[in-house]
Tab-separated table of C-alpha atoms in Angstrom:
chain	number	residue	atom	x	y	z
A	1	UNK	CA	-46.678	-62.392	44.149
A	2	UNK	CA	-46.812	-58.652	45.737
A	3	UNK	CA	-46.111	-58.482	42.246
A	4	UNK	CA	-47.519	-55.477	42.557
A	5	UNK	CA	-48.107	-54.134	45.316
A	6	UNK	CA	-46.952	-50.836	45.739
A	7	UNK	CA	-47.750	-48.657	48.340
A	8	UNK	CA	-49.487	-47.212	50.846
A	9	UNK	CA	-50.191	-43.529	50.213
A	10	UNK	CA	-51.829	-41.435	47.292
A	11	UNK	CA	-50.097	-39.856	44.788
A	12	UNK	CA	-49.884	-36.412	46.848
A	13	UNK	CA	-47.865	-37.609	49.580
A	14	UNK	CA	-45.748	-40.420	48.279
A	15	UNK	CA	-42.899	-38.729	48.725
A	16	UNK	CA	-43.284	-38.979	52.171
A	17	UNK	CA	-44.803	-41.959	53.021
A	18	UNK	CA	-44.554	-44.586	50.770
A	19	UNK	CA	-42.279	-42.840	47.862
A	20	UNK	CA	-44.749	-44.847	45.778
A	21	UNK	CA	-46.006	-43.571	42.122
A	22	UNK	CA	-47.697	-47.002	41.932
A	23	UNK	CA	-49.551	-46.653	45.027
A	24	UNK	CA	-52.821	-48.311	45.252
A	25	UNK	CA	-53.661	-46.681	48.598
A	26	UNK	CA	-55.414	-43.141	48.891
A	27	UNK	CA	-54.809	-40.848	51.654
A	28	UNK	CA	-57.153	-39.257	53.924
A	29	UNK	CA	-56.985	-35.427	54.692
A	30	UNK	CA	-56.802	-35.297	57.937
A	31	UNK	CA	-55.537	-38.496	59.651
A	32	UNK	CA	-52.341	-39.824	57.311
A	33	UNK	CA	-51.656	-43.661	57.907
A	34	UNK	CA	-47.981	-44.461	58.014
A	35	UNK	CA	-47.024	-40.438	58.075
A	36	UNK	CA	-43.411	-38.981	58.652
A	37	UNK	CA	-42.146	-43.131	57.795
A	38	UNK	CA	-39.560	-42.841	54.615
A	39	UNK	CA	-40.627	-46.461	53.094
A	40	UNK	CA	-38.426	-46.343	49.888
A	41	UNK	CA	-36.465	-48.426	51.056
A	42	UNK	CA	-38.313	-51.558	50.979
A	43	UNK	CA	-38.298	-54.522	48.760
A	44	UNK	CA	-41.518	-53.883	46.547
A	45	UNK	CA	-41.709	-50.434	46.811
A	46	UNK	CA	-40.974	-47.633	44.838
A	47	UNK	CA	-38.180	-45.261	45.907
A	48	UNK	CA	-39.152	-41.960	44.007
A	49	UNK	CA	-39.120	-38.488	46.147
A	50	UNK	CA	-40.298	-36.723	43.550
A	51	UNK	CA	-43.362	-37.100	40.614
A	52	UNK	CA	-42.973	-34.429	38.381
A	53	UNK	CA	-45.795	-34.971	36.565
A	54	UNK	CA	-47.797	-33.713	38.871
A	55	UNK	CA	-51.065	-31.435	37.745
A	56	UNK	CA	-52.417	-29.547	40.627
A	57	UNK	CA	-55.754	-26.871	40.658
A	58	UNK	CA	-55.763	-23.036	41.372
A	59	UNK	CA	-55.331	-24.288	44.851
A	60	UNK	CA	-52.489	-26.603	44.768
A	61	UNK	CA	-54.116	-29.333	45.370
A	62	UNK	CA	-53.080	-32.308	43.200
A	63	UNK	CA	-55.505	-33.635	40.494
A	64	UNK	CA	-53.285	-36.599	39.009
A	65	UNK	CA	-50.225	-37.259	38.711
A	66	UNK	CA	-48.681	-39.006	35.991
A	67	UNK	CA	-46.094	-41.635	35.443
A	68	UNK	CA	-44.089	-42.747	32.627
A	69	UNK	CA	-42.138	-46.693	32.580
A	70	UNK	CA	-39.346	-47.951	30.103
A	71	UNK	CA	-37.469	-51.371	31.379
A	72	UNK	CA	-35.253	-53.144	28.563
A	73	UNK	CA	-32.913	-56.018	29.417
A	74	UNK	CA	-30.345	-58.349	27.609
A	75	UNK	CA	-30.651	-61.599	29.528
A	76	UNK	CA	-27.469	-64.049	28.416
A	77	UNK	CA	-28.268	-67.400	29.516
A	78	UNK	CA	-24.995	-69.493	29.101
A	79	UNK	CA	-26.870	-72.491	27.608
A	80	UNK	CA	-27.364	-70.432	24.859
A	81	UNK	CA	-30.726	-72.263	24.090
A	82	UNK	CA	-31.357	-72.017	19.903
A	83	UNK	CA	-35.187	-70.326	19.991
A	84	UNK	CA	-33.865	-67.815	22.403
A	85	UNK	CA	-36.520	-68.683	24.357
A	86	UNK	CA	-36.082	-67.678	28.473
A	87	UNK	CA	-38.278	-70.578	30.349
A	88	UNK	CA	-39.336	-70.882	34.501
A	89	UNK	CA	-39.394	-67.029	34.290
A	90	UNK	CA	-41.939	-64.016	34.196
A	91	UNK	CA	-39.222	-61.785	34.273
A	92	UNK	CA	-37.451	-62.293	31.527
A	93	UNK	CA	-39.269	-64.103	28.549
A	94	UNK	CA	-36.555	-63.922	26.120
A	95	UNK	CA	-32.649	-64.626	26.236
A	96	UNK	CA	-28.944	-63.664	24.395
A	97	UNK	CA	-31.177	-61.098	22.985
A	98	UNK	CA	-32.079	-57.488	23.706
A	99	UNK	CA	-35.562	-57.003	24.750
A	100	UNK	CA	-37.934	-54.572	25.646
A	101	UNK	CA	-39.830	-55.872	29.021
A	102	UNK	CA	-42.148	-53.224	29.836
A	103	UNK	CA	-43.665	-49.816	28.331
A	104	UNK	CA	-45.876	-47.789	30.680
A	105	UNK	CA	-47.652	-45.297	31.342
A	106	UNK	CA	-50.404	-44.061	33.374
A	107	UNK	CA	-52.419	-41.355	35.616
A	108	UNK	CA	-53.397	-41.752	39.057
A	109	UNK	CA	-56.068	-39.512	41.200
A	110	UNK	CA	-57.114	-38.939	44.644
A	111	UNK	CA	-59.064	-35.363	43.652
A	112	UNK	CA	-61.600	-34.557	46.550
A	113	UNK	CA	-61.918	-38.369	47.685
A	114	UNK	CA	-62.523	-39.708	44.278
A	115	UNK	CA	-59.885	-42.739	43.124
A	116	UNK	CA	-59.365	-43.296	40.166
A	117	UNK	CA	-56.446	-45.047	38.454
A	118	UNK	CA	-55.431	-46.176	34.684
A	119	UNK	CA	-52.154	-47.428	33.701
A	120	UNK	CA	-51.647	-49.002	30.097
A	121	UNK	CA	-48.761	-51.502	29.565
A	122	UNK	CA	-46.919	-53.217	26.858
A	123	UNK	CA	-43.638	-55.387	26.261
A	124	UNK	CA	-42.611	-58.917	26.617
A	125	UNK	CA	-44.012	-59.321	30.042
A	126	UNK	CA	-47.424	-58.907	28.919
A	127	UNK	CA	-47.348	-61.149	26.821
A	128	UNK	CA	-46.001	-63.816	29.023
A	129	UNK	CA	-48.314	-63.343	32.278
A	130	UNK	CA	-51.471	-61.757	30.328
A	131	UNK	CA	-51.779	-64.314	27.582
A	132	UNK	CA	-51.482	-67.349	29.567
A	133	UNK	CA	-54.517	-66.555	31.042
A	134	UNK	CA	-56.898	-69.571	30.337
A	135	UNK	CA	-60.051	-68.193	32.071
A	136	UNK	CA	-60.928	-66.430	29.259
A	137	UNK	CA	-62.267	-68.994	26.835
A	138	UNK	CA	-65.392	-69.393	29.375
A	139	UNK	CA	-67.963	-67.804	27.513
A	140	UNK	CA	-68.048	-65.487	24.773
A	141	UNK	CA	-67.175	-61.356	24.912
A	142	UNK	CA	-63.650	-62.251	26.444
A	143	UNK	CA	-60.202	-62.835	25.785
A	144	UNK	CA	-57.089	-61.031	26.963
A	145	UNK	CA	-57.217	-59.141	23.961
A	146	UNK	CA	-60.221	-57.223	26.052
A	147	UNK	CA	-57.405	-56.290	28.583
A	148	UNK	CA	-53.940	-57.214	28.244
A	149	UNK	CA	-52.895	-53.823	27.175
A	150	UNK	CA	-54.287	-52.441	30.442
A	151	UNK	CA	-52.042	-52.577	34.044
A	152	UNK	CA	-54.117	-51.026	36.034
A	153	UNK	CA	-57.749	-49.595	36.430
A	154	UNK	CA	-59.803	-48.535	38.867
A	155	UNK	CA	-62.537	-46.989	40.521
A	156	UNK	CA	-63.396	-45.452	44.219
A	157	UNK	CA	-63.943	-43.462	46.740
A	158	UNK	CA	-62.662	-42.281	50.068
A	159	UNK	CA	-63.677	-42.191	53.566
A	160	UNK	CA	-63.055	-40.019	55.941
A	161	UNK	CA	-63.109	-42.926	58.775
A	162	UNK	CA	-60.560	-43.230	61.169
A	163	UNK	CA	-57.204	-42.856	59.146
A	164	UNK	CA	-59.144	-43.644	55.455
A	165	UNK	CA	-61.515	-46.492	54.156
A	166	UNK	CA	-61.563	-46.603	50.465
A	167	UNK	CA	-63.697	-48.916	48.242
A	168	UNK	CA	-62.566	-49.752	45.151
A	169	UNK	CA	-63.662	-51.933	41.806
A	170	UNK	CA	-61.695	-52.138	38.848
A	171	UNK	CA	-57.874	-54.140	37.774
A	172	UNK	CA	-55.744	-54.449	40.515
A	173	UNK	CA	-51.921	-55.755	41.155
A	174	UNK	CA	-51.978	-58.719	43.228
A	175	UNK	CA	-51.211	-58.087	47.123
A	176	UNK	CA	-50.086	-61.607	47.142
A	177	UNK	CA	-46.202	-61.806	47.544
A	178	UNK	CA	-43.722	-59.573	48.400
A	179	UNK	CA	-41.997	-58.809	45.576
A	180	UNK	CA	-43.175	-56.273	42.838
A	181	UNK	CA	-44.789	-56.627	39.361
A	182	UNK	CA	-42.366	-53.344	38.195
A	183	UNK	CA	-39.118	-55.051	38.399
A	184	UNK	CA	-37.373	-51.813	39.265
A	185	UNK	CA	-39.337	-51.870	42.740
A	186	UNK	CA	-37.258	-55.126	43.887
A	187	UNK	CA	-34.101	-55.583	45.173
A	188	UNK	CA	-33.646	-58.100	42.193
A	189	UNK	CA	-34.146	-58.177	38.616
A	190	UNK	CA	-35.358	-61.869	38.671
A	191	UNK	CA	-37.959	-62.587	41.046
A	192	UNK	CA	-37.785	-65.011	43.850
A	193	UNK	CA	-39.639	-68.060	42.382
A	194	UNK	CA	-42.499	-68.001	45.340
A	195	UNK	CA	-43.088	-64.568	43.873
A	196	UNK	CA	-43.130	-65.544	40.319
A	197	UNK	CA	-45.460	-68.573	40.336
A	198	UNK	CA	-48.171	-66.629	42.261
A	199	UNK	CA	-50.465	-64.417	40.720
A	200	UNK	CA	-49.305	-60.890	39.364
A	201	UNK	CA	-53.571	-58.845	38.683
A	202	UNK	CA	-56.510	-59.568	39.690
A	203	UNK	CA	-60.301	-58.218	38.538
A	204	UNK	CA	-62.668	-57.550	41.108
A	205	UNK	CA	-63.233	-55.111	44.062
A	206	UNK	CA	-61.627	-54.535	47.242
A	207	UNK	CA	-62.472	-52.190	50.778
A	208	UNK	CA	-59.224	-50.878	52.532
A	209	UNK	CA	-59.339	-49.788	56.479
A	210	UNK	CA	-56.681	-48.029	57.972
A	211	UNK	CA	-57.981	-48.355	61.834
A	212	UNK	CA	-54.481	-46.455	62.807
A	213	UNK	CA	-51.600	-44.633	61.733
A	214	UNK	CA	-49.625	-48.080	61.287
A	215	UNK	CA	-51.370	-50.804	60.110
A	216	UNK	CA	-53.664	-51.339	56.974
A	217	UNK	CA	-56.064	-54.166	56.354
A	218	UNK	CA	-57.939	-55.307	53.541
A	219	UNK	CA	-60.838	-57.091	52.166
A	220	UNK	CA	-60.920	-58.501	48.556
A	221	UNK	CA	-63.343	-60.259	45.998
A	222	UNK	CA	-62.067	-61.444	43.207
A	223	UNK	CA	-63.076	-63.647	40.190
A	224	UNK	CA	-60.084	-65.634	40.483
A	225	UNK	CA	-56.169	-66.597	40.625
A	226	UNK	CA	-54.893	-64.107	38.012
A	227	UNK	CA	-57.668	-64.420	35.923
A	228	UNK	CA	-59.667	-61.747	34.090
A	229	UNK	CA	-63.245	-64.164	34.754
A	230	UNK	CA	-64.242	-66.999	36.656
A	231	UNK	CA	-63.304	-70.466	36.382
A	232	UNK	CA	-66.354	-71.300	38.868
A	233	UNK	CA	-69.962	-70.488	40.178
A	234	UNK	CA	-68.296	-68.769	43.096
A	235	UNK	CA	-65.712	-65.936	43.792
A	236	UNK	CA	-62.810	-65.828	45.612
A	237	UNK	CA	-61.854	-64.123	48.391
A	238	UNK	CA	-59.121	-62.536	50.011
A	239	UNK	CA	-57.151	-60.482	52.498
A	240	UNK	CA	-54.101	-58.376	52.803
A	241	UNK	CA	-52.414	-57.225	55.834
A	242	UNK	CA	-49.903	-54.477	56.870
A	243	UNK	CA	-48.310	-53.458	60.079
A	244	UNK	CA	-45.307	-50.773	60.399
A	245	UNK	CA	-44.451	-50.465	64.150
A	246	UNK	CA	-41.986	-48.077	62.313
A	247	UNK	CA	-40.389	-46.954	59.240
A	248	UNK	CA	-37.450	-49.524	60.084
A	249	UNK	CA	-40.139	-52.401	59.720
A	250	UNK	CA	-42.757	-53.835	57.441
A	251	UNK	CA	-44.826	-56.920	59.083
A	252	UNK	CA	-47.318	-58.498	56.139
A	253	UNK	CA	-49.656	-61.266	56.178
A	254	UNK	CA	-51.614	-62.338	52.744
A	255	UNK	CA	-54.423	-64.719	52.239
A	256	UNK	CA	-56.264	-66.201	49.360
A	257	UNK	CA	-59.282	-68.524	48.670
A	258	UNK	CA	-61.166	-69.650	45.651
A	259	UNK	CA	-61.955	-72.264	43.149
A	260	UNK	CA	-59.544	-71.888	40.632
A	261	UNK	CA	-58.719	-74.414	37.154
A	262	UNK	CA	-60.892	-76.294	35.193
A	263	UNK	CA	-62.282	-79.367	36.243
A	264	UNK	CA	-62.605	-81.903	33.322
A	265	UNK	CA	-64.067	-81.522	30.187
A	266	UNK	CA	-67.659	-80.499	31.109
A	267	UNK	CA	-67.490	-79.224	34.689
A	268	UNK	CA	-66.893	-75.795	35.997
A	269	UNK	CA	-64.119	-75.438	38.578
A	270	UNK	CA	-64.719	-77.797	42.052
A	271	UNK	CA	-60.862	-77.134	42.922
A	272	UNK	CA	-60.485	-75.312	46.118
A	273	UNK	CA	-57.210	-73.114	46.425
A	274	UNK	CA	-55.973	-71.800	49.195
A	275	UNK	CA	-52.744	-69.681	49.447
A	276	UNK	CA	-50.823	-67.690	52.567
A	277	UNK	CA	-48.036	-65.649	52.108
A	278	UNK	CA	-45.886	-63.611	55.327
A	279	UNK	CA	-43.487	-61.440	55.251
A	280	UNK	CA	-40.689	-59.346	56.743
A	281	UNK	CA	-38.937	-56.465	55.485
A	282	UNK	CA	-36.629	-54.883	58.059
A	283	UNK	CA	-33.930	-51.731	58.185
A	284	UNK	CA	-31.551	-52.332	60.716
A	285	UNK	CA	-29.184	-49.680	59.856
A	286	UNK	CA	-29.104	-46.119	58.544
A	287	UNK	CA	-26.404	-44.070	58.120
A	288	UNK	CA	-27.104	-40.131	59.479
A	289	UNK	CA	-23.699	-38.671	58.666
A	290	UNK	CA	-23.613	-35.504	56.323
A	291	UNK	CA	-21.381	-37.149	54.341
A	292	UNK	CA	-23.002	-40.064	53.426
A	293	UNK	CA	-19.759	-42.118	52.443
A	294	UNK	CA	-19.693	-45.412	52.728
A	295	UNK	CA	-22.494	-48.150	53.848
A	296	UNK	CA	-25.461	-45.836	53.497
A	297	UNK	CA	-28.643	-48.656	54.578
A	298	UNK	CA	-28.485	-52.198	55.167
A	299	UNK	CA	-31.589	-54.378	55.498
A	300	UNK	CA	-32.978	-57.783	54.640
A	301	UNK	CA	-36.620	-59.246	53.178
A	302	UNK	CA	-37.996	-62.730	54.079
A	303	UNK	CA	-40.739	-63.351	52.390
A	304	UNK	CA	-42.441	-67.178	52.877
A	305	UNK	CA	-45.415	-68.897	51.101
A	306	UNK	CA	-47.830	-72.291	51.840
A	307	UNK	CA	-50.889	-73.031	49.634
A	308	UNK	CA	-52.737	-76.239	48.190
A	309	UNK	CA	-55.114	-77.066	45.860
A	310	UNK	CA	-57.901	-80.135	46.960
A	311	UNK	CA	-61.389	-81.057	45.649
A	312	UNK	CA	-62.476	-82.605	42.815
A	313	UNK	CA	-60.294	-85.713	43.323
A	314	UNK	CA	-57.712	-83.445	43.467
A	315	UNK	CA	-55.944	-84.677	46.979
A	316	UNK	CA	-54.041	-81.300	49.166
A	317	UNK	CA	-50.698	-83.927	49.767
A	318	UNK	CA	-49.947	-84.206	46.395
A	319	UNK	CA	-51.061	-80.685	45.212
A	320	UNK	CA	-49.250	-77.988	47.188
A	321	UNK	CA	-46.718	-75.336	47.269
A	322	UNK	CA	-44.350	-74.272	49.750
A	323	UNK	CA	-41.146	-72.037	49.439
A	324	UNK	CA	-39.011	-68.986	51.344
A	325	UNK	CA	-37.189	-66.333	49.932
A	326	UNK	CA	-34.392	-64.252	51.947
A	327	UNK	CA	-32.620	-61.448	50.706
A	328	UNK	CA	-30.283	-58.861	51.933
A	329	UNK	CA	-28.952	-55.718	50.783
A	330	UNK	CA	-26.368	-52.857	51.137
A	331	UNK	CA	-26.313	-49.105	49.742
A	332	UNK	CA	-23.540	-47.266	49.407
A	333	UNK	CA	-22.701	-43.732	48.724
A	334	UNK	CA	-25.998	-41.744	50.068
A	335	UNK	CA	-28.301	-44.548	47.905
A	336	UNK	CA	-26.686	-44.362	44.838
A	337	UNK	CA	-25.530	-47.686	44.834
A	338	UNK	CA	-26.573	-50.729	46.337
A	339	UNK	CA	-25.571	-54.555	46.127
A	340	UNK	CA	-28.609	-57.564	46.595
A	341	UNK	CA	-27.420	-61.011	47.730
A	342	UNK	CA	-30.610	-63.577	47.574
A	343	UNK	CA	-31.808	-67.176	47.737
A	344	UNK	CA	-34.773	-69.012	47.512
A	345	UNK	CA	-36.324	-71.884	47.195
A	346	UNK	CA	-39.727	-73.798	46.038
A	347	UNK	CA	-41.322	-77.020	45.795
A	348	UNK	CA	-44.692	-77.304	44.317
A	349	UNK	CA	-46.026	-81.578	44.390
A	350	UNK	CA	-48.529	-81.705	41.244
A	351	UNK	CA	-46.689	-78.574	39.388
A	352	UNK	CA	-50.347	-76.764	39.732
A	353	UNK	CA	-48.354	-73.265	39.919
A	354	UNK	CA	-45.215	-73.889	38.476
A	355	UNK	CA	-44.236	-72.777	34.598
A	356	UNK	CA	-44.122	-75.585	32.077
A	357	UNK	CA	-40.951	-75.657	30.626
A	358	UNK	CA	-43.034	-76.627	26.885
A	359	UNK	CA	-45.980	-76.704	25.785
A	360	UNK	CA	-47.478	-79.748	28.059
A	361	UNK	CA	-48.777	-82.528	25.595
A	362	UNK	CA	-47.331	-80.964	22.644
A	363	UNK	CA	-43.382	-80.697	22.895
A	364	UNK	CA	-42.223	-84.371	24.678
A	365	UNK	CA	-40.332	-82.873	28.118
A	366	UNK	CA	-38.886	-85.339	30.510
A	367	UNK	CA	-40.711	-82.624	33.440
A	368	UNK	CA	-43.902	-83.583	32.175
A	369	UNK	CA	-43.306	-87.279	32.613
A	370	UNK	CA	-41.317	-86.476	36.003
A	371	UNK	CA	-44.737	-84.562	37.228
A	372	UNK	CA	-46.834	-87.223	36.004
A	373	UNK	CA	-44.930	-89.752	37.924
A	374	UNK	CA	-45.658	-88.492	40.852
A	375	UNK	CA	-42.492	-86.894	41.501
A	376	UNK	CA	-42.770	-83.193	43.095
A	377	UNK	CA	-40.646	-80.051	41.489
A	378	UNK	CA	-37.953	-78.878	44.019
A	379	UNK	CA	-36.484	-75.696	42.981
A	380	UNK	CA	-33.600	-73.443	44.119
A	381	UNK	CA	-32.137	-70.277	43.369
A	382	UNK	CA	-29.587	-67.526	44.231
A	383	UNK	CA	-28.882	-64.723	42.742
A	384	UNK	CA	-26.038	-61.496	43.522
A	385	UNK	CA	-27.463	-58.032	42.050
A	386	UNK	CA	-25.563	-54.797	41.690
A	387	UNK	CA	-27.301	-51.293	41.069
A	388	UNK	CA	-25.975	-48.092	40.114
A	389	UNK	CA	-28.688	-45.195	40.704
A	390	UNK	CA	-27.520	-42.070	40.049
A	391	UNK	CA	-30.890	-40.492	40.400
A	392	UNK	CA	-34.819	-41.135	41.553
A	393	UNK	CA	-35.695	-41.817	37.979
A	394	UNK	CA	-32.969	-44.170	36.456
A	395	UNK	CA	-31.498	-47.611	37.415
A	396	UNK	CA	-28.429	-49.769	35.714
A	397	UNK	CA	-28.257	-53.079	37.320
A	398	UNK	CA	-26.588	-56.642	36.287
A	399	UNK	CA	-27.600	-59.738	38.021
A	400	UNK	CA	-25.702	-62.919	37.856
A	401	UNK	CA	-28.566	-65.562	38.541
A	402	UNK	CA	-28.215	-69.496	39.355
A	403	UNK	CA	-30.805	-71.898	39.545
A	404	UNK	CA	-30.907	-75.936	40.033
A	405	UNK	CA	-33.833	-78.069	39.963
A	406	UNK	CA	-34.249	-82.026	40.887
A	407	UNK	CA	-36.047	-82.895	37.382
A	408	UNK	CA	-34.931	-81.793	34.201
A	409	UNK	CA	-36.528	-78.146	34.160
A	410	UNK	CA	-34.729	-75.142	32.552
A	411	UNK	CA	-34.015	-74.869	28.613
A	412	UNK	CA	-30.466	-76.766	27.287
A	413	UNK	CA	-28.580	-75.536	23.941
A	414	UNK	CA	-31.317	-77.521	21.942
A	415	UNK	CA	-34.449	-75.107	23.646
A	416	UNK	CA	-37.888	-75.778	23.793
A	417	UNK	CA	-39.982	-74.881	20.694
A	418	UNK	CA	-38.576	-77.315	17.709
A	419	UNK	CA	-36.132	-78.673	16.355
A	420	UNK	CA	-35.188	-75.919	14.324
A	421	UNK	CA	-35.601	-73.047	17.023
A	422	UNK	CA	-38.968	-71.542	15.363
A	423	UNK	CA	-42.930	-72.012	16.173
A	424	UNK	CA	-43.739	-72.365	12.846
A	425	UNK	CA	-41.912	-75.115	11.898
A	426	UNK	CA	-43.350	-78.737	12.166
A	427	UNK	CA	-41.765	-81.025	14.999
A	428	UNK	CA	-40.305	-83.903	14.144
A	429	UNK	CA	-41.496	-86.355	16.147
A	430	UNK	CA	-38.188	-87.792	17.248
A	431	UNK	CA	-37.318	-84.345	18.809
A	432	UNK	CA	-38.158	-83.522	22.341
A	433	UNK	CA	-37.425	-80.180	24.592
A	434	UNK	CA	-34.198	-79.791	25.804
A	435	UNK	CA	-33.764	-79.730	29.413
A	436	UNK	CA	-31.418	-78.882	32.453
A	437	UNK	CA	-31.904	-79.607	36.341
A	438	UNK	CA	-29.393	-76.481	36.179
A	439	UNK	CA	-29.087	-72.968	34.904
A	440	UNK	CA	-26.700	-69.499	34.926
A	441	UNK	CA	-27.452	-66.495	33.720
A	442	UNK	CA	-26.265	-62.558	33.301
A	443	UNK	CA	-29.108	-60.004	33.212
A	444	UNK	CA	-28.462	-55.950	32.448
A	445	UNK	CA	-30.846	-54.425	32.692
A	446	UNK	CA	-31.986	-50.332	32.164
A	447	UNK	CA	-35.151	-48.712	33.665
A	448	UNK	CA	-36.461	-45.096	33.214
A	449	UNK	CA	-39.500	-43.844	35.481
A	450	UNK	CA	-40.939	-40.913	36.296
């Protein structure tokens, strides 16, 4: 998912480069990759000018920065499902009910070559991509409890090679996707669904090279698919790449290997996962008037993903996923407001990355028995998004979101946790999970940042 990825500059020239108070990148001091390119713009990517909690020395040169996060949405889904519960979604976990998504904040550092990074995190989107993390129960001294609470952390230094090499270990946002883990970053409140069913952290360490001015590359080890530890004997590896002929144009290329899932009862992971992602993010107009009436930007995002899963008995035909997103967008009235139109679609054979609409094996779901028959997910969605920014540091958007499936797949009026609408009732045993091959929602949605 980029889920995450933010940028590609350190916190003292974000404004600049990549407008980025996420940015995972760290800028050398005398050759600047991507310098004079306004990236703001871009689908993923913070478009703050200005971090005003900045703390600088007697000098003036910056020694952190720091950033503060508030998203809260009301998500009405017009099924009006009984437990309130949101399913197929990392966005939004919770529906016809106002909810608190995210809580950050953090402090980021690129003093005299030393990284260092620490956000903390919590809302209703930790809970639904943090605790699902299964990885932990190998071993003892784990759980998500260990971590949850933390976003990002991390460790390095810089190099003063060519136009930077950092090396870094710590809790990272996943490079993989386009689309950000900070929902105010994207063009869209809801994710595309390529984005949300791929990984949104990872733990391990990772050496960027920036060999010129416009194009990054990187080199990752990991212990796994969003997971805090290791479902294997073996790591995983990766590799991110960027190229920005211009600041009109964003060329990336993702890749992903590793042994990822349990295997059985007794055996550590023999699965073998492999995952691409490419995309394209491009400007093709910009409006230099004074005025600044009217269409102010227009650009689209086409982001595209292909992975499988083999090993183990586990056969790469019936265990992959494939899927496209395209998106375009319009500002209006010098950047203050701007309208998304985007659709995607999915299909995932074997469900191995896809949400469960209920708890598998528990809650009787007609998608579990279309999945075990053999039958692969097919998923589409679209989605029309309106923003009103009146400054760097606050966004108003509502999002009218459709999505239709070919098996049974999103929550009906009846939901998915009992009969009654609450976890701690007993099931009756006649009841099963309500579900739709269709679903329409509003989201509002109100974000704060600095």
């Amino acid at each position: 998912m980029n889920k995450y990825f933010a940028g590609a500059a350190a916190l003292t020239l974000n404004a600049l480069l990549a407008g980025s108070a996420l940015a995972q990148d760290s800028i050398p001091k005398t050759k600047i990759p991507f310098e004079g390119m306004d990236l703001t713009w871009i689908n993923g990517q913070n478009r703050q000018r200005n971090f005003p909690l900045t703390v600088t020395d007697k000098n003036g040169e910056t020694i952190f920065t720091g950033v503060a996060l508030l998203d809260g949405y009301f998500n009405y889904n017009f099924a009006r499902p009984k437990d309130n519960t949101q399913t197929i979604s990392a966005a939004t976990g919770r529906s016809n009910e106002f909810s608190i998504n995210q809580a950050s904040i953090g402090i980021e550092s690129n003093y005299k070559n030393v990284i260092g990074r620490l956000w903390l995190q919590t809302g209703g989107m930790t809970h639904i991509v943090q605790e699902a993390d299964g990885s932990v129960n190998r071993g003892r001294n784990t759980g998500t409890g260990n971590l949850k609470f933390i976003r990002e952390a991390a460790a390095g230094y810089h190099f003063n090679v060519d136009y930077g090499l950092n090396v870094e270990m710590g809790i990272f946002m996943s490079y993989i996707g386009l689309e950000s883990y900070v929902l105010q970053e994207n063009w869209s409140y809801q994710r595309s669904m390529v984005c949300d069913f791929t990984p949104f952290y990872f733990q391990g360490a990772r050496l960027q090279y920036y060999p010129s001015r416009k194009f990054k590359t990187e080199l990752w080890l990991l212990n796994g698919w969003q997971s805090y530890n290791s479902w294997s004997k073996n790591i995983g590896f990766g590799n991110s790449n960027y190229y920005r002929p211009s600041e009109n144009v964003q060329l990336v290329a993702n890749f992903y290997y590793g042994n990822d899932s349990k295997s059985g009862t007794t055996e550590l992971s023999k699965v073998r996962r492999l995952h691409h992602d490419n995309s394209i993010v491009a400007r093709y107009y910009k409006n230099r008037s004074a005025d600044g009436k009217g269409i102010s930007q227009a650009a689209f995002s086409l982001n595209s993903h292909y992975g499988f899963q083999s090993g183990d008995g586990v056969k790469a035909k019936d265990n992959y996923m494939m899927g496209t997103s395209l998106a375009h967008r319009l500002w209006f009235n010098n950047n203050k407001l701007a309208w998304t139109l985007r659709g995607d679609y999915v299909t995932n054979p074997g469900g191995y990355l896809a949400f469960t609409p209920a708890v598998a094996g528990a809650i009787p779901n007609d998608y579990d028995i279309a999945i075990a028959s053999g039958k692969a997910l097919r998923m589409g969605q679209f989605s029309t998004t309106f923003d009103v920014m009146p400054s760097d540091f606050f966004t108003f958007r509502i999002e009218y979101a459709h999505r239709i499936a070919n098996v049974p797949y999103f929550a009906g009026p009846g939901g998915t946790t009992s009969q009654t609408g609450f976890s701690n009732d007993a099931i009756d045993p006649n009841w099963k999970a309500d579900l739709r091959k269709n679903e329409n929602r509003v989201i509002v949605a109100v974000n704060f940042r600095l």
